[in-house]
Amino acid sequence: MSSTKIKILPENISSKIAAGEVVERPYSVVKELCENSIDAGASDIFISIKNGGITLINVTDNGCGMDATDIENAFLRHSTSKLTSVYDFDTIKTMGFRGEALASIASVSRIKIKSKRPQDETGNFLELEAGKLIAKGPASCNDGTSIFVESLFFNTPARYKFLKKDFTEASYIADILERIVLSRPDISVCFVNDGKEMIHSPGNNDLKSAIYSVYGKSITDFIIPLQHENENIKVFSEKIELDSKKKIKARKEGSEIAFGLGAFGIVGWSISI
């Protein structure tokens, strides 16, 4: 009888462990899918959730789309369009590159996806359950990609048990989407929670409009633009300039920050008001 103790885990176990590292809760799924949309060159991203993203997460974009081969390869672990050699690590400009997100999400959910490239006459679809391919084929769809993630953690009850109430999970998703809106005012982001539109930014590349979409008129009316650049860095931001009557309200709303546009996220810092 062999005394070997170290064994290679089967795929169904290792994939769930990897999913736990990437997919902590519904907001992790939304974050990964929206970053994929951004990397695909999307100018419009639509996000819809039900029950805090546990029952359903839909992310639809107008990005570059995928052909039949790419849409299937996208769900293989460590498959990516971002790297071709070790030297690419020095020049990565995308939101992600490891090629783990879709495979991890698929392993703990049921997925339906349609995608079409602008140069193709028809698109393609896939259906997966717990990472296993259920169906695939041609599909009629718009340019870009639309992915539906259903029944998140249906096969990992231990992770499902630690999810919070729907309202709380939805608030986490809203927070990450607000950050995307503020950091990418050139992209229109629409967020619908249980049928109600919560966020809708115009995507007109105007930071003030993006701030209005998130914080509303009461804050936007009191911001002033700031700008600085040198040889390597360019920063555009909006500073909140409030009179004494607005200070208390702004502090309660968490508005003691400056909003900035950075390459990979919001440039924020404390200010005195």
C-alpha atoms as a printed R data frame, in Angstrom:
    type eleno elety resid chain resno       x      y       z
1   ATOM     1    CA   MET     A     1   0.000  0.000   0.000
2   ATOM     2    CA   SER     A     2   1.405  3.377  -1.012
3   ATOM     3    CA   SER     A     3   2.349  5.800   1.769
4   ATOM     4    CA   THR     A     4   2.064  8.845  -0.529
5   ATOM     5    CA   LYS     A     5   0.159 11.660   1.159
6   ATOM     6    CA   ILE     A     6   0.405 14.483  -1.393
7   ATOM     7    CA   LYS     A     7  -2.046 14.122  -4.258
8   ATOM     8    CA   ILE     A     8  -3.090 16.251  -7.193
9   ATOM     9    CA   LEU     A     9  -6.627 17.494  -6.647
10  ATOM    10    CA   PRO     A    10  -9.242 16.645  -9.270
11  ATOM    11    CA   GLU     A    11 -10.495 19.461 -11.475
12  ATOM    12    CA   ASN     A    12 -13.901 19.756  -9.801
13  ATOM    13    CA   ILE     A    13 -12.222 20.478  -6.446
14  ATOM    14    CA   SER     A    14  -9.338 22.670  -7.646
15  ATOM    15    CA   SER     A    15 -11.684 24.855  -9.711
16  ATOM    16    CA   LYS     A    16 -13.846 25.590  -6.669
17  ATOM    17    CA   ILE     A    17 -10.761 26.536  -4.646
18  ATOM    18    CA   ALA     A    18  -9.633 28.890  -7.426
19  ATOM    19    CA   ALA     A    19 -13.139 30.345  -7.620
20  ATOM    20    CA   GLY     A    20 -12.997 31.157  -3.926
21  ATOM    21    CA   GLU     A    21  -9.901 33.276  -4.548
22  ATOM    22    CA   VAL     A    22 -11.463 35.242  -7.416
23  ATOM    23    CA   VAL     A    23 -15.194 35.207  -6.625
24  ATOM    24    CA   GLU     A    24 -15.737 36.328  -3.044
25  ATOM    25    CA   ARG     A    25 -19.315 37.530  -3.532
26  ATOM    26    CA   PRO     A    26 -21.561 38.913  -6.323
27  ATOM    27    CA   TYR     A    27 -19.689 42.214  -6.535
28  ATOM    28    CA   SER     A    28 -16.530 40.283  -7.470
29  ATOM    29    CA   VAL     A    29 -18.363 38.873 -10.491
30  ATOM    30    CA   VAL     A    30 -19.601 42.305 -11.551
31  ATOM    31    CA   LYS     A    31 -16.135 43.791 -11.146
32  ATOM    32    CA   GLU     A    32 -14.462 41.093 -13.252
33  ATOM    33    CA   LEU     A    33 -17.091 41.208 -15.994
34  ATOM    34    CA   CYS     A    34 -17.059 45.012 -16.207
35  ATOM    35    CA   GLU     A    35 -13.263 45.006 -16.412
36  ATOM    36    CA   ASN     A    36 -13.548 42.538 -19.297
37  ATOM    37    CA   SER     A    37 -15.970 44.929 -20.997
38  ATOM    38    CA   ILE     A    38 -13.572 47.833 -20.523
39  ATOM    39    CA   ASP     A    39 -10.682 45.796 -21.917
40  ATOM    40    CA   ALA     A    40 -12.913 44.913 -24.895
41  ATOM    41    CA   GLY     A    41 -13.171 48.613 -25.740
42  ATOM    42    CA   ALA     A    42 -16.821 49.027 -24.735
43  ATOM    43    CA   SER     A    43 -18.313 52.515 -24.633
44  ATOM    44    CA   ASP     A    44 -21.611 51.301 -23.130
45  ATOM    45    CA   ILE     A    45 -21.946 48.799 -20.279
46  ATOM    46    CA   PHE     A    46 -25.326 47.663 -18.944
47  ATOM    47    CA   ILE     A    47 -25.486 45.824 -15.616
48  ATOM    48    CA   SER     A    48 -28.635 44.246 -14.204
49  ATOM    49    CA   ILE     A    49 -28.920 42.187 -11.013
50  ATOM    50    CA   LYS     A    50 -31.622 40.351  -9.085
51  ATOM    51    CA   ASN     A    51 -31.575 39.534  -5.385
52  ATOM    52    CA   GLY     A    52 -28.255 41.245  -4.788
53  ATOM    53    CA   GLY     A    53 -26.661 39.462  -7.751
54  ATOM    54    CA   ILE     A    54 -27.209 36.024  -6.229
55  ATOM    55    CA   THR     A    55 -30.075 35.019  -8.522
56  ATOM    56    CA   LEU     A    56 -28.874 36.876 -11.615
57  ATOM    57    CA   ILE     A    57 -26.108 39.120 -12.868
58  ATOM    58    CA   ASN     A    58 -26.276 40.364 -16.461
59  ATOM    59    CA   VAL     A    59 -23.500 42.426 -18.009
60  ATOM    60    CA   THR     A    60 -23.962 43.547 -21.611
61  ATOM    61    CA   ASP     A    61 -21.497 45.669 -23.570
62  ATOM    62    CA   ASN     A    62 -20.810 46.936 -27.086
63  ATOM    63    CA   GLY     A    63 -17.153 45.901 -27.086
64  ATOM    64    CA   CYS     A    64 -15.165 44.011 -29.702
65  ATOM    65    CA   GLY     A    65 -16.970 40.692 -29.124
66  ATOM    66    CA   MET     A    66 -15.642 37.165 -29.680
67  ATOM    67    CA   ASP     A    67 -15.816 34.568 -32.439
68  ATOM    68    CA   ALA     A    68 -16.826 30.931 -31.930
69  ATOM    69    CA   THR     A    69 -13.345 29.808 -30.932
70  ATOM    70    CA   ASP     A    70 -12.619 32.683 -28.558
71  ATOM    71    CA   ILE     A    71 -15.935 32.498 -26.727
72  ATOM    72    CA   GLU     A    72 -15.239 28.872 -25.839
73  ATOM    73    CA   ASN     A    73 -11.556 29.389 -25.024
74  ATOM    74    CA   ALA     A    74 -12.432 32.319 -22.748
75  ATOM    75    CA   PHE     A    75 -13.748 29.882 -20.137
76  ATOM    76    CA   LEU     A    76 -10.609 27.762 -20.035
77  ATOM    77    CA   ARG     A    77  -8.351 28.448 -17.069
78  ATOM    78    CA   HIS     A    78  -5.397 30.727 -17.800
79  ATOM    79    CA   SER     A    79  -6.715 31.593 -21.254
80  ATOM    80    CA   THR     A    80  -6.190 35.261 -22.070
81  ATOM    81    CA   SER     A    81  -5.790 37.664 -24.949
82  ATOM    82    CA   LYS     A    82  -3.644 39.985 -22.847
83  ATOM    83    CA   LEU     A    83  -0.347 38.031 -22.820
84  ATOM    84    CA   THR     A    84   1.629 36.156 -25.441
85  ATOM    85    CA   SER     A    85   5.092 36.096 -23.831
86  ATOM    86    CA   VAL     A    86   6.801 36.825 -20.520
87  ATOM    87    CA   TYR     A    87   7.976 40.166 -21.909
88  ATOM    88    CA   ASP     A    88   4.372 41.386 -22.086
89  ATOM    89    CA   PHE     A    89   4.351 41.735 -18.295
90  ATOM    90    CA   ASP     A    90   6.348 44.949 -18.687
91  ATOM    91    CA   THR     A    91   3.761 46.593 -20.952
92  ATOM    92    CA   ILE     A    92   0.390 45.433 -19.611
93  ATOM    93    CA   LYS     A    93  -2.218 48.189 -19.818
94  ATOM    94    CA   THR     A    94  -5.369 46.113 -19.385
95  ATOM    95    CA   MET     A    95  -7.507 45.679 -16.271
96  ATOM    96    CA   GLY     A    96  -6.665 41.979 -16.042
97  ATOM    97    CA   PHE     A    97  -4.427 39.431 -17.690
98  ATOM    98    CA   ARG     A    98  -4.344 36.151 -15.734
99  ATOM    99    CA   GLY     A    99  -7.258 34.517 -17.542
100 ATOM   100    CA   GLU     A   100  -8.812 33.073 -14.377
101 ATOM   101    CA   ALA     A   101 -11.949 35.137 -13.850
102 ATOM   102    CA   LEU     A   102 -14.393 33.581 -16.318
103 ATOM   103    CA   ALA     A   103 -13.333 30.028 -15.508
104 ATOM   104    CA   SER     A   104 -13.692 30.724 -11.781
105 ATOM   105    CA   ILE     A   105 -17.094 32.394 -12.157
106 ATOM   106    CA   ALA     A   106 -18.351 29.586 -14.377
107 ATOM   107    CA   SER     A   107 -17.326 26.895 -11.870
108 ATOM   108    CA   VAL     A   108 -19.717 28.241  -9.206
109 ATOM   109    CA   SER     A   109 -22.685 29.342 -11.319
110 ATOM   110    CA   ARG     A   110 -24.825 28.748 -14.381
111 ATOM   111    CA   ILE     A   111 -23.792 30.892 -17.334
112 ATOM   112    CA   LYS     A   112 -25.349 31.926 -20.625
113 ATOM   113    CA   ILE     A   113 -23.302 34.110 -22.948
114 ATOM   114    CA   LYS     A   114 -23.754 35.583 -26.419
115 ATOM   115    CA   SER     A   115 -21.056 37.452 -28.299
116 ATOM   116    CA   LYS     A   116 -20.565 38.895 -31.762
117 ATOM   117    CA   ARG     A   117 -17.765 40.732 -33.510
118 ATOM   118    CA   PRO     A   118 -18.750 43.719 -35.706
119 ATOM   119    CA   GLN     A   119 -17.219 42.065 -38.782
120 ATOM   120    CA   ASP     A   120 -19.251 38.847 -38.376
121 ATOM   121    CA   GLU     A   121 -22.763 38.301 -39.730
122 ATOM   122    CA   THR     A   122 -23.871 36.186 -36.767
123 ATOM   123    CA   GLY     A   123 -22.749 35.731 -33.199
124 ATOM   124    CA   ASN     A   124 -22.261 32.701 -30.978
125 ATOM   125    CA   PHE     A   125 -23.605 31.452 -27.670
126 ATOM   126    CA   LEU     A   126 -22.501 29.159 -24.870
127 ATOM   127    CA   GLU     A   127 -24.264 27.671 -21.870
128 ATOM   128    CA   LEU     A   128 -22.279 26.318 -18.942
129 ATOM   129    CA   GLU     A   129 -23.150 24.830 -15.582
130 ATOM   130    CA   ALA     A   130 -20.537 24.474 -12.848
131 ATOM   131    CA   GLY     A   131 -17.866 25.054 -15.490
132 ATOM   132    CA   LYS     A   132 -19.121 22.300 -17.788
133 ATOM   133    CA   LEU     A   133 -20.203 23.114 -21.338
134 ATOM   134    CA   ILE     A   134 -23.912 22.379 -21.792
135 ATOM   135    CA   ALA     A   135 -24.651 23.891 -25.211
136 ATOM   136    CA   LYS     A   136 -23.059 26.044 -27.898
137 ATOM   137    CA   GLY     A   137 -23.784 27.290 -31.377
138 ATOM   138    CA   PRO     A   138 -24.540 30.298 -33.603
139 ATOM   139    CA   ALA     A   139 -26.798 33.041 -32.251
140 ATOM   140    CA   SER     A   140 -28.461 36.216 -33.391
141 ATOM   141    CA   CYS     A   141 -27.223 39.078 -31.223
142 ATOM   142    CA   ASN     A   142 -25.883 42.623 -31.268
143 ATOM   143    CA   ASP     A   143 -22.207 43.483 -31.561
144 ATOM   144    CA   GLY     A   144 -20.405 42.986 -28.256
145 ATOM   145    CA   THR     A   145 -20.981 40.529 -25.441
146 ATOM   146    CA   SER     A   146 -23.887 39.772 -23.131
147 ATOM   147    CA   ILE     A   147 -23.333 37.379 -20.241
148 ATOM   148    CA   PHE     A   148 -25.871 36.078 -17.714
149 ATOM   149    CA   VAL     A   149 -24.548 34.619 -14.452
150 ATOM   150    CA   GLU     A   150 -27.302 32.756 -12.621
151 ATOM   151    CA   SER     A   151 -27.575 30.884  -9.305
152 ATOM   152    CA   LEU     A   152 -24.223 32.058  -7.950
153 ATOM   153    CA   PHE     A   153 -22.669 29.559  -5.494
154 ATOM   154    CA   PHE     A   154 -25.463 27.043  -6.142
155 ATOM   155    CA   ASN     A   155 -22.899 24.229  -5.888
156 ATOM   156    CA   THR     A   156 -20.859 25.673  -3.019
157 ATOM   157    CA   PRO     A   157 -23.329 25.982  -0.116
158 ATOM   158    CA   ALA     A   158 -20.604 26.972   2.350
159 ATOM   159    CA   ARG     A   159 -19.871 30.147   0.343
160 ATOM   160    CA   TYR     A   160 -23.552 30.807  -0.262
161 ATOM   161    CA   LYS     A   161 -24.220 30.661   3.474
162 ATOM   162    CA   PHE     A   162 -21.835 33.551   4.151
163 ATOM   163    CA   LEU     A   163 -23.483 35.958   1.718
164 ATOM   164    CA   LYS     A   164 -25.253 38.897   3.317
165 ATOM   165    CA   LYS     A   165 -28.755 40.219   2.704
166 ATOM   166    CA   ASP     A   166 -29.699 41.131  -0.870
167 ATOM   167    CA   PHE     A   167 -29.673 44.852  -0.056
168 ATOM   168    CA   THR     A   168 -26.126 44.664   1.312
169 ATOM   169    CA   GLU     A   169 -24.784 42.644  -1.603
170 ATOM   170    CA   ALA     A   170 -26.406 45.105  -4.025
171 ATOM   171    CA   SER     A   171 -24.765 48.021  -2.197
172 ATOM   172    CA   TYR     A   172 -21.339 46.429  -2.708
173 ATOM   173    CA   ILE     A   173 -22.072 46.182  -6.421
174 ATOM   174    CA   ALA     A   174 -23.258 49.787  -6.568
175 ATOM   175    CA   ASP     A   175 -20.035 50.901  -4.875
176 ATOM   176    CA   ILE     A   176 -17.756 49.256  -7.441
177 ATOM   177    CA   LEU     A   177 -19.862 50.590 -10.308
178 ATOM   178    CA   GLU     A   178 -19.716 54.105  -8.897
179 ATOM   179    CA   ARG     A   179 -15.937 53.802  -8.897
180 ATOM   180    CA   ILE     A   180 -15.979 52.710 -12.529
181 ATOM   181    CA   VAL     A   181 -18.240 55.646 -13.444
182 ATOM   182    CA   LEU     A   182 -15.923 58.134 -11.722
183 ATOM   183    CA   SER     A   183 -12.716 56.659 -13.130
184 ATOM   184    CA   ARG     A   184 -14.040 56.169 -16.680
185 ATOM   185    CA   PRO     A   185 -16.337 59.078 -17.570
186 ATOM   186    CA   ASP     A   186 -15.846 58.145 -21.232
187 ATOM   187    CA   ILE     A   187 -17.917 54.970 -20.718
188 ATOM   188    CA   SER     A   188 -21.684 54.994 -20.240
189 ATOM   189    CA   VAL     A   189 -22.612 52.753 -17.310
190 ATOM   190    CA   CYS     A   190 -26.211 51.777 -16.558
191 ATOM   191    CA   PHE     A   191 -26.981 49.791 -13.394
192 ATOM   192    CA   VAL     A   192 -30.407 48.251 -12.756
193 ATOM   193    CA   ASN     A   193 -31.177 46.574  -9.420
194 ATOM   194    CA   ASP     A   194 -34.326 44.434  -9.277
195 ATOM   195    CA   GLY     A   195 -35.842 46.367 -12.173
196 ATOM   196    CA   LYS     A   196 -34.997 49.835 -10.804
197 ATOM   197    CA   GLU     A   197 -32.375 52.017 -12.475
198 ATOM   198    CA   MET     A   198 -29.824 53.074  -9.845
199 ATOM   199    CA   ILE     A   199 -27.006 54.585 -11.911
200 ATOM   200    CA   HIS     A   200 -26.863 55.852 -15.479
201 ATOM   201    CA   SER     A   201 -23.834 57.844 -16.562
202 ATOM   202    CA   PRO     A   202 -23.777 59.546 -19.992
203 ATOM   203    CA   GLY     A   203 -20.313 58.406 -21.043
204 ATOM   204    CA   ASN     A   204 -19.572 61.816 -22.539
205 ATOM   205    CA   ASN     A   205 -16.025 61.922 -21.115
206 ATOM   206    CA   ASP     A   206 -16.982 64.764 -18.775
207 ATOM   207    CA   LEU     A   207 -15.925 64.057 -15.196
208 ATOM   208    CA   LYS     A   208 -18.463 66.508 -13.783
209 ATOM   209    CA   SER     A   209 -21.285 64.628 -15.521
210 ATOM   210    CA   ALA     A   210 -19.972 61.371 -14.074
211 ATOM   211    CA   ILE     A   211 -19.933 62.863 -10.561
212 ATOM   212    CA   TYR     A   212 -23.503 64.084 -11.075
213 ATOM   213    CA   SER     A   213 -24.551 60.544 -12.018
214 ATOM   214    CA   VAL     A   214 -23.221 59.228  -8.719
215 ATOM   215    CA   TYR     A   215 -23.701 62.069  -6.198
216 ATOM   216    CA   GLY     A   216 -26.444 64.188  -7.709
217 ATOM   217    CA   LYS     A   217 -26.931 67.934  -7.999
218 ATOM   218    CA   SER     A   218 -26.409 68.811  -4.333
219 ATOM   219    CA   ILE     A   219 -22.735 67.850  -4.531
220 ATOM   220    CA   THR     A   220 -21.996 68.567  -8.196
221 ATOM   221    CA   ASP     A   221 -22.988 72.216  -7.849
222 ATOM   222    CA   PHE     A   222 -20.086 72.745  -5.439
223 ATOM   223    CA   ILE     A   223 -17.166 71.192  -7.329
224 ATOM   224    CA   ILE     A   224 -14.373 73.000  -9.111
225 ATOM   225    CA   PRO     A   225 -12.015 71.431 -11.668
226 ATOM   226    CA   LEU     A   226  -8.341 70.795 -10.923
227 ATOM   227    CA   GLN     A   227  -5.734 69.697 -13.429
228 ATOM   228    CA   HIS     A   228  -2.052 68.832 -13.296
229 ATOM   229    CA   GLU     A   229   0.319 67.050 -15.600
230 ATOM   230    CA   ASN     A   230   4.009 66.426 -16.043
231 ATOM   231    CA   GLU     A   231   6.067 64.349 -18.421
232 ATOM   232    CA   ASN     A   232   4.650 61.001 -17.276
233 ATOM   233    CA   ILE     A   233   1.432 61.667 -15.381
234 ATOM   234    CA   LYS     A   234  -1.741 63.527 -16.214
235 ATOM   235    CA   VAL     A   235  -4.420 63.997 -13.536
236 ATOM   236    CA   PHE     A   236  -7.868 65.466 -14.019
237 ATOM   237    CA   SER     A   237  -9.965 65.911 -10.912
238 ATOM   238    CA   GLU     A   238 -12.883 67.695  -9.352
239 ATOM   239    CA   LYS     A   239 -12.608 69.229  -5.891
240 ATOM   240    CA   ILE     A   240 -15.655 69.868  -3.737
241 ATOM   241    CA   GLU     A   241 -15.803 73.478  -2.571
242 ATOM   242    CA   LEU     A   242 -18.598 73.803  -0.008
243 ATOM   243    CA   ASP     A   243 -19.811 76.736   2.035
244 ATOM   244    CA   SER     A   244 -20.334 76.368   5.778
245 ATOM   245    CA   LYS     A   245 -24.004 75.381   5.414
246 ATOM   246    CA   LYS     A   246 -23.085 72.418   3.247
247 ATOM   247    CA   LYS     A   247 -20.160 71.076   5.285
248 ATOM   248    CA   ILE     A   248 -22.084 68.899   7.724
249 ATOM   249    CA   LYS     A   249 -24.250 67.386   5.005
250 ATOM   250    CA   ALA     A   250 -21.229 66.663   2.838
251 ATOM   251    CA   ARG     A   251 -19.413 64.916   5.662
252 ATOM   252    CA   LYS     A   252 -22.462 62.760   6.304
253 ATOM   253    CA   GLU     A   253 -22.564 61.833   2.618
254 ATOM   254    CA   GLY     A   254 -18.899 60.915   2.650
255 ATOM   255    CA   SER     A   255 -17.985 63.692   0.241
256 ATOM   256    CA   GLU     A   256 -14.711 64.877   1.750
257 ATOM   257    CA   ILE     A   257 -12.771 63.608  -1.225
258 ATOM   258    CA   ALA     A   258 -11.430 64.719  -4.552
259 ATOM   259    CA   PHE     A   259 -12.435 62.734  -7.594
260 ATOM   260    CA   GLY     A   260  -9.812 62.012 -10.218
261 ATOM   261    CA   LEU     A   261  -9.403 60.127 -13.430
262 ATOM   262    CA   GLY     A   262  -6.544 57.619 -13.307
263 ATOM   263    CA   ALA     A   263  -5.339 54.905 -15.654
264 ATOM   264    CA   PHE     A   264  -6.649 52.061 -13.520
265 ATOM   265    CA   GLY     A   265  -9.016 53.665 -11.037
266 ATOM   266    CA   ILE     A   266 -10.052 56.652  -9.052
267 ATOM   267    CA   VAL     A   267  -7.399 59.028  -7.828
268 ATOM   268    CA   GLY     A   268  -8.743 60.124  -4.445
269 ATOM   269    CA   TRP     A   269  -7.317 62.045  -1.526
270 ATOM   270    CA   SER     A   270  -8.569 63.838   1.562
271 ATOM   271    CA   ILE     A   271  -9.256 67.546   1.444
272 ATOM   272    CA   SER     A   272 -10.170 70.063   4.101
273 ATOM   273    CA   ILE     A   273 -13.589 71.676   3.784
